[in-house]
Structures are given as structure tokens and as C-alpha cells.
Short mmCIF file of C-alpha atoms in Angstrom, two decimals:
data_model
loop_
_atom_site.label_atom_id
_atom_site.label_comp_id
_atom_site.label_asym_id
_atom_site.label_seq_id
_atom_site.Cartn_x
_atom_site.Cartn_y
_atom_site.Cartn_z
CA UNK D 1 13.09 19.31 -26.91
CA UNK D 2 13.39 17.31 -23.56
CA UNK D 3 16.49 16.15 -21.92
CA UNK D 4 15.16 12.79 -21.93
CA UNK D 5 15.24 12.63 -26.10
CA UNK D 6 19.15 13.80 -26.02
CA UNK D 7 20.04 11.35 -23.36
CA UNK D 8 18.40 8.64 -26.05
CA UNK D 9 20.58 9.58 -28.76
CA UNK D 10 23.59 9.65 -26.42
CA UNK D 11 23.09 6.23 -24.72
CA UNK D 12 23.01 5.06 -28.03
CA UNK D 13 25.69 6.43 -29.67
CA UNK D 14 27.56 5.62 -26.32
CA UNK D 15 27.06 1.76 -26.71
CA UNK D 16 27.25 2.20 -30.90
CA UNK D 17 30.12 -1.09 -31.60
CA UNK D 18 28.50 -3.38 -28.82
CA UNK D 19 25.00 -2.59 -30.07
CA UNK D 20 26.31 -2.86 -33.45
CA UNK D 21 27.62 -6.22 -32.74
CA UNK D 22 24.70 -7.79 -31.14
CA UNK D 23 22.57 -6.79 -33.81
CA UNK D 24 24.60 -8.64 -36.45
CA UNK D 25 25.16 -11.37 -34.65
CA UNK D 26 21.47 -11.93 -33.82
CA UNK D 27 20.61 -11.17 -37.51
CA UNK D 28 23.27 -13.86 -38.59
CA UNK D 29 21.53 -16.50 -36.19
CA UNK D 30 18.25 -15.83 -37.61
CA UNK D 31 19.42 -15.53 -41.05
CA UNK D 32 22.29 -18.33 -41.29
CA UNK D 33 22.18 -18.14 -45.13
CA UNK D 34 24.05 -14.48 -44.95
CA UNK D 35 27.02 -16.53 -43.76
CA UNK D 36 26.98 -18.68 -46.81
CA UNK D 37 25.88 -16.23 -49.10
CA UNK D 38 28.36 -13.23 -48.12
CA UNK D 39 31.07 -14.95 -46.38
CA UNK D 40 32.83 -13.33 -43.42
CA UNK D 41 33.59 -10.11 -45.23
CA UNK D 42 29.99 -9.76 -45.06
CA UNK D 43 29.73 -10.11 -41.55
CA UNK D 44 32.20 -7.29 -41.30
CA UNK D 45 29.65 -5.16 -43.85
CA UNK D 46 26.68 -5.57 -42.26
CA UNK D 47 28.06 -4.45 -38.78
CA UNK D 48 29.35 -1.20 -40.31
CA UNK D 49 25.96 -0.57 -41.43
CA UNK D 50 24.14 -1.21 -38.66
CA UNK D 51 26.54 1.17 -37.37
CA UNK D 52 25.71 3.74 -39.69
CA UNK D 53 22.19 2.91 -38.92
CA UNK D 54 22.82 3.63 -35.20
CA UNK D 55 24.12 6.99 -35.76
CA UNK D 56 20.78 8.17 -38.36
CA UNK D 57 18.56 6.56 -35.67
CA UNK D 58 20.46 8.32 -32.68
CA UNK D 59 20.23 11.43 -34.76
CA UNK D 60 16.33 10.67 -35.85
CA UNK D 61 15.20 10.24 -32.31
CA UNK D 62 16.94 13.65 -30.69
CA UNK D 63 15.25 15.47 -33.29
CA UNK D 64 12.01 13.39 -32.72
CA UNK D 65 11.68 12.96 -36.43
CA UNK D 66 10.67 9.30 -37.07
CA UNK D 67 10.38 10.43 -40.53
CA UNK D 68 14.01 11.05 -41.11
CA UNK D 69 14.71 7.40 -40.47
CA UNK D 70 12.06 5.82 -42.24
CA UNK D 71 13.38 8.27 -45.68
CA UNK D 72 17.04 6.51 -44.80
CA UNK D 73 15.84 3.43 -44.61
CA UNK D 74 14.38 3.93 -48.21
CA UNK D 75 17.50 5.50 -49.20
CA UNK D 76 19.76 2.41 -48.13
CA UNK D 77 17.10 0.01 -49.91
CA UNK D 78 17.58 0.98 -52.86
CA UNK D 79 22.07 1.59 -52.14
CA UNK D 80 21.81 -2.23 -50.91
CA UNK D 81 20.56 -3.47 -54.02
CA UNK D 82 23.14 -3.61 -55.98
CA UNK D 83 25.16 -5.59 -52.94
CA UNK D 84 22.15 -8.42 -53.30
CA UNK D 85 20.70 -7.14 -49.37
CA UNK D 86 17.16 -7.31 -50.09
CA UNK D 87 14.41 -5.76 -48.68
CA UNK D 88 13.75 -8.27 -46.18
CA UNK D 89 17.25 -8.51 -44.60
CA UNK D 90 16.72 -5.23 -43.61
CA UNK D 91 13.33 -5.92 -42.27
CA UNK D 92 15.24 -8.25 -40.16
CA UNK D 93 17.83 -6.21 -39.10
CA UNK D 94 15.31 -3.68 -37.96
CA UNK D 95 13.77 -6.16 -36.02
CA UNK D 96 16.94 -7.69 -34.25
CA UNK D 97 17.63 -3.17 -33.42
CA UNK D 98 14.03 -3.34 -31.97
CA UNK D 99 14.96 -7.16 -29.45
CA UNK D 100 18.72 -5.60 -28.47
CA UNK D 101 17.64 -2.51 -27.88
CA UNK D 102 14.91 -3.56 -25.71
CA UNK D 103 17.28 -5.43 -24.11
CA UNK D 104 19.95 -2.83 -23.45
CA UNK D 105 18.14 0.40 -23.18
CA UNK D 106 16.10 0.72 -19.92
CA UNK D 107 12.02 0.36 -20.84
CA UNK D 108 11.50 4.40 -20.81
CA UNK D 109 14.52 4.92 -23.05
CA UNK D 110 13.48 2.21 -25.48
CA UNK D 111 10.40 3.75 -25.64
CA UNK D 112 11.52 6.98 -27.15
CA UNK D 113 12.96 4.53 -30.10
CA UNK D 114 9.81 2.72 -30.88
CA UNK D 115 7.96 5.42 -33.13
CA UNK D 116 11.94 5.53 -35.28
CA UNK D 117 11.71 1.75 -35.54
CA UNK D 118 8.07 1.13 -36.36
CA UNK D 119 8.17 3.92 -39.14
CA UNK D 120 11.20 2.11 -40.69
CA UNK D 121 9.47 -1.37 -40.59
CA UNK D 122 6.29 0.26 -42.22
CA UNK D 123 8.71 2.09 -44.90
CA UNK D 124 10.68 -1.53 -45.41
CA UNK D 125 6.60 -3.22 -45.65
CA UNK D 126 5.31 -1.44 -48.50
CA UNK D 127 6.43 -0.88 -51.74
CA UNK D 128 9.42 1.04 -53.02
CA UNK D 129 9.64 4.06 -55.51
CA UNK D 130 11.95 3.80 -57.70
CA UNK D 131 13.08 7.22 -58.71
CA UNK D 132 13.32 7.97 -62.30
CA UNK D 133 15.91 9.81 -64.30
CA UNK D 134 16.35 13.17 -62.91
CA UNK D 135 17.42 14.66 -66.26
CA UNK D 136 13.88 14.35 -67.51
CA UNK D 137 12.31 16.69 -64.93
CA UNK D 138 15.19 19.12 -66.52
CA UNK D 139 13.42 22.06 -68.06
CA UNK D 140 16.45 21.84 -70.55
CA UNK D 141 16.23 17.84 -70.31
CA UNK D 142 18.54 17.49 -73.63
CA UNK D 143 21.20 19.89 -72.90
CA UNK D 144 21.20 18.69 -69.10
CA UNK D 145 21.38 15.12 -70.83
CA UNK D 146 24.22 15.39 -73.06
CA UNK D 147 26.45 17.43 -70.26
CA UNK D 148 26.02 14.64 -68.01
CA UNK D 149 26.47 11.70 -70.96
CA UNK D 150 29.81 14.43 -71.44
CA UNK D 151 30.82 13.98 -67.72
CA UNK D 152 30.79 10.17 -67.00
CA UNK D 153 32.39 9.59 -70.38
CA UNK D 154 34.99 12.15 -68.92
CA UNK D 155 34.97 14.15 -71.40
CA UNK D 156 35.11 17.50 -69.61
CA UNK D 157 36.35 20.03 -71.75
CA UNK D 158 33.46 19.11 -74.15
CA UNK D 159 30.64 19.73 -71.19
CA UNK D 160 32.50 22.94 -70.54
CA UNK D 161 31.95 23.89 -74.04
CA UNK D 162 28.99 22.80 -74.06
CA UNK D 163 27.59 25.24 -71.16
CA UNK D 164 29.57 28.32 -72.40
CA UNK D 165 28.32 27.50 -76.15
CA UNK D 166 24.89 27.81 -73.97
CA UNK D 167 26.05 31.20 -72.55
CA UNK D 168 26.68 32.71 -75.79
CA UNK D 169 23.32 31.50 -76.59
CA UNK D 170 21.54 34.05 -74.16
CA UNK D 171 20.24 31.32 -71.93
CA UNK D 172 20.41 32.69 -68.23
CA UNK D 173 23.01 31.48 -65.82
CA UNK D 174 20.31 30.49 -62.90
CA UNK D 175 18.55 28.14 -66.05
CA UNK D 176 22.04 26.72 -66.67
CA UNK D 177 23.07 26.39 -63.02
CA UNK D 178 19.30 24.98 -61.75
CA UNK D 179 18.50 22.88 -65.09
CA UNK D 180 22.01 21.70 -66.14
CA UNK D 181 24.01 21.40 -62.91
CA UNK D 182 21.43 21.12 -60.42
CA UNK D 183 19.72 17.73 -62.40
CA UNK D 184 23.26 16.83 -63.47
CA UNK D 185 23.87 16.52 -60.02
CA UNK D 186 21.12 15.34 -58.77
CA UNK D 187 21.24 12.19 -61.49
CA UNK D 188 24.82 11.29 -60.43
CA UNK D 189 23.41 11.17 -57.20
CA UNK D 190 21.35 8.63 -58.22
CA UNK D 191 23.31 6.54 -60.65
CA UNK D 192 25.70 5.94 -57.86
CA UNK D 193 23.03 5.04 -55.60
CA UNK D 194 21.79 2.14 -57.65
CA UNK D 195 25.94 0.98 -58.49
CA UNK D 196 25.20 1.88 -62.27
CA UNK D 197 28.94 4.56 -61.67
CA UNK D 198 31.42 4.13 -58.93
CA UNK D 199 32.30 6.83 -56.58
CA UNK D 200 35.55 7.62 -58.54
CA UNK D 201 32.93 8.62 -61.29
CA UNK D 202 31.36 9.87 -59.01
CA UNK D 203 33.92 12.36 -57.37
CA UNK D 204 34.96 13.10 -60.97
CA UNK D 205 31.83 14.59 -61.74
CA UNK D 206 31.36 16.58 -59.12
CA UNK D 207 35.08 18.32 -59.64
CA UNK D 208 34.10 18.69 -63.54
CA UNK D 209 31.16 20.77 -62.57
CA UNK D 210 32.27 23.03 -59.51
CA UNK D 211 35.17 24.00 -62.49
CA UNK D 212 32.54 24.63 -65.20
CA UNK D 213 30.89 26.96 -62.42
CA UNK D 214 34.36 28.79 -62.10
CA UNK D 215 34.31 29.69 -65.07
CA UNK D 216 31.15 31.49 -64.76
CA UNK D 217 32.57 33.18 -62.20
CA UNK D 218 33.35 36.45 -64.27
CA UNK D 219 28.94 36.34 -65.11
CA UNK D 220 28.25 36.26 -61.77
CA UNK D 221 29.13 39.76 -60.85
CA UNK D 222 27.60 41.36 -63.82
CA UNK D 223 24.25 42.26 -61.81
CA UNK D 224 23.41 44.89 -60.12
CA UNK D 225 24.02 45.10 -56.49
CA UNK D 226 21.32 44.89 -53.10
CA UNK D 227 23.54 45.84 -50.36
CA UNK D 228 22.25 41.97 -49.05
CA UNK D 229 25.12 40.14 -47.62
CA UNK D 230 25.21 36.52 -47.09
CA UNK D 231 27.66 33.84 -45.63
CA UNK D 232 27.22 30.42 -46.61
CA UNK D 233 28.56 27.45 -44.70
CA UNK D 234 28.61 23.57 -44.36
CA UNK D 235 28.40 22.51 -41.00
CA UNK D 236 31.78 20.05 -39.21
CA UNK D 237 33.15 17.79 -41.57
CA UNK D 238 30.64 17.78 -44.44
CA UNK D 239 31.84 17.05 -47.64
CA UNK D 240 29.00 17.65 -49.94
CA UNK D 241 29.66 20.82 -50.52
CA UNK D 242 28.71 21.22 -54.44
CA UNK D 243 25.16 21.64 -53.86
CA UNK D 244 26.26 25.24 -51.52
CA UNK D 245 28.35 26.23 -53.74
CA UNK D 246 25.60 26.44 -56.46
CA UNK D 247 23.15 28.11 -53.69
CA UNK D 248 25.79 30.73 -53.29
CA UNK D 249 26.05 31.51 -56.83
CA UNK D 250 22.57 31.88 -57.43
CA UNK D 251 22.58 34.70 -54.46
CA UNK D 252 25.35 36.28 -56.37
CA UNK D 253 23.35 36.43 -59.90
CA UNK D 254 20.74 37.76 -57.69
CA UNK D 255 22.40 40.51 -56.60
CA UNK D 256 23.80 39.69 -53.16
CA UNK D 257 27.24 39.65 -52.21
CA UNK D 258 28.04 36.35 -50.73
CA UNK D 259 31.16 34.89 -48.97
CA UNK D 260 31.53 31.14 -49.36
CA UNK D 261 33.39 29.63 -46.59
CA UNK D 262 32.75 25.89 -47.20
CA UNK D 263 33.23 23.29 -44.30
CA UNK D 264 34.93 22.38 -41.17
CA UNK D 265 34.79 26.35 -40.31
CA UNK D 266 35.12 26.35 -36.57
CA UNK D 267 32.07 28.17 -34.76
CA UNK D 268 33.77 30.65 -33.12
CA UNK D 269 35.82 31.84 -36.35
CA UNK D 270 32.39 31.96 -38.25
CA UNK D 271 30.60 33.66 -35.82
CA UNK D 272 33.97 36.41 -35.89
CA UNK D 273 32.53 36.37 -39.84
CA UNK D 274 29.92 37.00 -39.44
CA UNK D 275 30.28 40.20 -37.45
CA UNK D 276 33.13 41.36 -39.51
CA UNK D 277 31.60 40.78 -42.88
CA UNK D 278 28.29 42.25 -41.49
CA UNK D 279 26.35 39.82 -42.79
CA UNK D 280 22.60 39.76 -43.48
CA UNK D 281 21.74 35.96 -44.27
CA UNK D 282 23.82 33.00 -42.89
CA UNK D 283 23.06 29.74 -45.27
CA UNK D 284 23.80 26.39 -43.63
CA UNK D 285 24.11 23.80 -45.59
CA UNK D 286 23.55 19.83 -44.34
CA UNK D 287 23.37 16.91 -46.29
CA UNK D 288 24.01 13.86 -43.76
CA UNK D 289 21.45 13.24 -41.38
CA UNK D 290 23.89 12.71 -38.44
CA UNK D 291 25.18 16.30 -39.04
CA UNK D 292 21.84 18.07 -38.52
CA UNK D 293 22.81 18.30 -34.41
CA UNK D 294 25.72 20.31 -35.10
CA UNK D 295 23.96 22.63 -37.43
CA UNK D 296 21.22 23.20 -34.26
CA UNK D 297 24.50 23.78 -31.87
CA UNK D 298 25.41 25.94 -34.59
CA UNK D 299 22.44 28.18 -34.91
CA UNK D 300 22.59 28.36 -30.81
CA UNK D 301 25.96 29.80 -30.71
CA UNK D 302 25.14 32.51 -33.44
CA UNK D 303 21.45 33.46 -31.12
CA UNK D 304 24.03 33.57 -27.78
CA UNK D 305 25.77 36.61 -29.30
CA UNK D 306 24.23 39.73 -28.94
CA UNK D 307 26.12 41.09 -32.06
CA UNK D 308 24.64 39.13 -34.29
CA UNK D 309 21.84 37.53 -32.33
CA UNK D 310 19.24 38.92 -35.09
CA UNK D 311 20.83 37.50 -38.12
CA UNK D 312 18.76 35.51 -40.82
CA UNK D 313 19.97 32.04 -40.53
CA UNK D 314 18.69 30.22 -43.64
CA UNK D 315 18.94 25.95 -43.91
CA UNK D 316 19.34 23.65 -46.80
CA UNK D 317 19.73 20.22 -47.82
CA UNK D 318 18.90 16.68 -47.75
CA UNK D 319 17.18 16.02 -43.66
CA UNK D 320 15.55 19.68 -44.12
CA UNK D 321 13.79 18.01 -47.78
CA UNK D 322 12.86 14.95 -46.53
CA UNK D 323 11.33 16.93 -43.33
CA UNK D 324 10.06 20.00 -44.03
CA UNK D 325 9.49 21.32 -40.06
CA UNK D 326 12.85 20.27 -39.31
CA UNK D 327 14.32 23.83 -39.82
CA UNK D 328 12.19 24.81 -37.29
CA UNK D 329 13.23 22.37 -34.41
CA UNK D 330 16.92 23.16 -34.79
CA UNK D 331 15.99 27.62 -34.49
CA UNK D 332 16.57 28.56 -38.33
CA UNK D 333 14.41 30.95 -39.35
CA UNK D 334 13.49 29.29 -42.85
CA UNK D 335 14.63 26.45 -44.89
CA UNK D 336 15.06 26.47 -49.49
CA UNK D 337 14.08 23.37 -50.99
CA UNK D 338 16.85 24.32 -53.84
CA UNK D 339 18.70 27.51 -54.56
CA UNK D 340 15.95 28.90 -56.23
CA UNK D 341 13.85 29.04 -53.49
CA UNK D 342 16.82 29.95 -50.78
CA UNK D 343 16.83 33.21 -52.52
CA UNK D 344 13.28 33.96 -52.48
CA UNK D 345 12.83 33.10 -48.34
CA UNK D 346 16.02 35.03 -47.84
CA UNK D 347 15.22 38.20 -49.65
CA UNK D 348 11.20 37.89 -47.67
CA UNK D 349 13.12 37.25 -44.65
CA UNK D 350 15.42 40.03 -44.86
CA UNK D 351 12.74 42.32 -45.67
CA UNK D 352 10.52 41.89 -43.15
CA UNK D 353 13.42 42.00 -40.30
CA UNK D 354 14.36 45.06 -42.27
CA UNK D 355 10.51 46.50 -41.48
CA UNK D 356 10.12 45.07 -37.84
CA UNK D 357 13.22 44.63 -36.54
CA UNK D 358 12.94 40.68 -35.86
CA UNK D 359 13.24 37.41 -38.32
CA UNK D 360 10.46 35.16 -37.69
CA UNK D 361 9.78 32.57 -40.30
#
């Protein structure tokens, strides 16, 4: 990666409120209806998400991934929906980013932007996806169904019953953690994208299900052991940490012993972790876009030290999805798709360092 892409991101992110505040107020003059329509509380809306915009495109262009802000701009599509922003007022707003930043950036700096904005235009000019319900890609689309149904009618000691009646049934814990949780999640997700729950729901959901996994806890150590040892970690201030949490338990029914440290872990203190803990595999887990940076600083620090220089260093989440080289471009050595697959490239990866000495994906 050149210096020239990280100095983009920067003088961007250096300039983010006066940027931010050009761009609305050119979009404003070209649309005068948003005044009308939104009143000045939308004024103060649409500046905090061209904001927000600023940071994914900052982020998009020092990872020279034009496809991780083209998939955001899809993403806030369909969020802005249900606010009455329609498809062409963000056209427009990616069109006022393109005429300020020309204007503020010098020409070779604006030039490293153009691919980010042009791929967002083309994303905004064709025709959206709608994503369909979640639950019915479920191999147990019924049961995954009626736990959710359970959930946002907040009734959670029925879904709890409902899994461990599932339990007693014989039906494995990674089917009931990938086909029940996993979907469950994954629908919420959704239904608060398109404003069908609120985030209160939201929240409440997510809390309902990472205490139905504790009480799976006792299941989890039931299987035989691998001597594999993995940390698992969100990187800075992360808060989606649900979807580690179920990685990390689906290494444990696996056979690994795992230590689940969550987010906001300084590096230094992990890095003491990791030596201490002797750990095979460290998972790192990153669902913002604009948090992908300090997973990359992350990685670096863990290569600098020569006690743990070798370790597996395994990435998940929503950028690494959405672009499937980008585990490559920050140093990982592999990337899961889910938890399923996490455990699979883990356990290869370990193996073959285990036969040549090195990790290379």
C-alpha cells in the first residue's frame, strides 16, 4: 500500500465537519425541496451522514477497495428508506462529495477518490436487491422462525425453552448455534435495517441470545480436546460483538480451547495474551468498515514480536464478506465467511504451520 493512499484517507478525515458541511449545503441548494420536506432537523441528519459517509470512504480508499463503498452505499439505501431519502438524494449527495472534493483535495489526491465515488454512483444507478427473510435460508427455517417470532415479542424464557427443548432433542449445538442463532441474528439485522423493529428491539435481542448461548455453556466442553488454542478479539471500540462470541463457541464444540476477550482490549495487553496463553489461532473480529485500519495496525503489532510473530491470525466479519481479498491487504493469514468455516481455515492453517513451520494462506 503506498503512502500516497494513507495520506488520502487522512486529508479526509482531517477536513471531515467542513467537508461534511459543504456537501450538505451544496446538496440543499440543488435539492431545495429537502428543506421543505425535512425541515432543519434534516439538515442536521443529512450532515451526520455524510459524515459517516466520509469516514467509510476515507476507510474504502486506504484499503483501495472501491468495493467496500459501493456495498455501503447499498447498505444505507435500503437504512434510508424508511426515513423517505430515496435513491436519488443519495445519487446527489454522491455527486456534490465528487464537486467539493475536487475542490478541496489537490487534483492527485482527488484522484485516488474517483474509482470509490464512481463505484458508488454505478451501485446507486442500477437496481437494488432487496434481501429476503434470512430465516428461510435456515436449514431449521421453522424452529429458527418461531425463536425469533419468541424474541421480538420478548418473550425470552419461551425461546430459551425452546432451544434447550431442541437440545434434549439430540439436535447438535453447531446446527442450533449456525441455524437458530446465526439466521436469528442475521434477520434482526435486517428487520432493523428496513425500520420494521427499533434498536431497543434490537439490543434486546441480541442480550436474549448471547444468554441462551450461556446456557449452553456447560455443552460446550463436553468434546474432546486438540491441544489448539485460540484467542478471539474485536478490534477498538466495536460493539458487535455477538457474532464472535458465537465463532468462539463453535471452536470450543470443536475441540479447541478458546479465550474470549471481547473489545476495546488494548494491543499491547493482547499481544501479553497471547504469549501467556500460548495461543495457536488469534480471531479478529470487525464489523464496521471504519474499524478495518485498526485491525491491519493490529495484525502489524502481533508480526513485530518475535514471540509470537508466527501466530495464525484468522479475520471475520462484515468488510472481510463483502470483500473477500481484503484479509489479505491488512496481513491475516485467512478470513471465515461464518463460524463454520473459521474453524475449518483455522484447523488447515494450523496444520500446515504445524508441518512447515510458517502460516501462509
Amino acid at each position: 500500500m503506498s503512502l500516497d493512499v494513507t495520506a488520502v484517507g487522512k486529508a479526509i478525515l482531517d477536513r471531515e465537519d467542513r467537508l461534511a458541511e459543504r456537501i450538505t449545503r451544496l446538496q440543499y441548494e440543488r435539492q431545495p425541496e429537502l428543506q421543505q420536506k425535512f425541515g432543519e432537523i434534516g439538515w442536521i441528519k443529512t450532515k451526520q451522514d455524510t459524515s459517516y459517509t466520509l469516514k467509510y470512504l476515507a476507510e474504502s480508499i486506504h484499503l483501495e477497495s472501491p468495493l467496500l463503498f459501493s456495498s455501503y452505499m447499498t447498505w444505507l439505501r435500503v437504512l434510508l428508506q424508511q426515513y423517505q431519502v430515496g435513491t436519488e438524494d443519495l445519487y446527489v449527495n454522491i455527486l456534490c462529495f465528487q464537486e467539493v472534493l475536487r475542490q478541496e483535495l489537490d487534483e492527485e489526491t482527488y484522484r485516488y477518490a474517483t474509482p470509490h465515488l464512481e463505484a458508488a454512483l454505478r451501485q446507486l444507478g442500477s437496481d437494488a436487491e432487496q434481501q429476503g427473510s434470512y430465516l428461510e435460508e435456515s436449514g431449521m427455517a421453522a424452529e429458527a422462525t418461531a425463536y425469533t417470532e419468541l424474541l421480538l415479542e420478548g418473550r425470552r424464557a419461551e425461546a430459551s425453552r425452546l432451544v434447550m427443548d431442541l437440545v434434549d432433542r439430540g439436535v447438535p449445538l453447531q446446527t442450533i448455534y449456525l441455524d437458530i442463532f446465526q439466521q436469528s441474528q442475521y434477520e434482526i439485522g435486517r428487520l432493523w435495517q428496513t425500520g420494521r423493529i427499533t434498536v431497543a428491539q434490537e439490543h434486546y435481542c441480541s442480550a436474549a441470545t448471547q444468554l441462551v448461548m450461556s446456557q449452553l455453556f456447560p455443552y460446550l466442553f463436553n468434546q474432546s480436546r486438540k491441544g489448539l488454542k485460540l484467542v478471539s478479539a474485536c478490534v477498538g471500540g466495536e460493539l458487535h460483538e455477538i457474532g464472535l462470541r458465537m465463532v468462539t463457541d463453535i471452536f470450543e464444540l470443536n475441540g479447541w480451547d478458546t479465550y474470549y476477550v471481547g473489545a476495546n482490549v488494548p494491543a499491547r495487553s493482547l499481544i501479553e495474551l497471547l504469549k501467556d496463553y500460548k495461543a495457536d489461532v488469534l480471531a479478529i473480529s470487525c464489523t464496521m468498515t471504519y474499524h478495518v485500519s485498526l485491525a491491519r495496525e493490529l495484525i502489524a503489532a502481533v508480526r513485530q514480536d518475535p514471540d509470537i510473530g508466527g501466530i495464525v491470525v484468522l479475520v471475520g466479519g462484515y468488510p472481510f464478506n463483502t470483500d473477500r481479498e481484503l484479509w489479505r491487504a491488512i496481513g491475516a493469514d485467512g478470513y471465515g465467511r461464518d463460524a463454520e468455516q473459521s474453524v475449518r481455515v483455522a484447523t488447515e492453517l494450523t496444520g500446515r504451520k504445524g508441518r512447515s513451520g510458517a502460516c501462509q494462506a
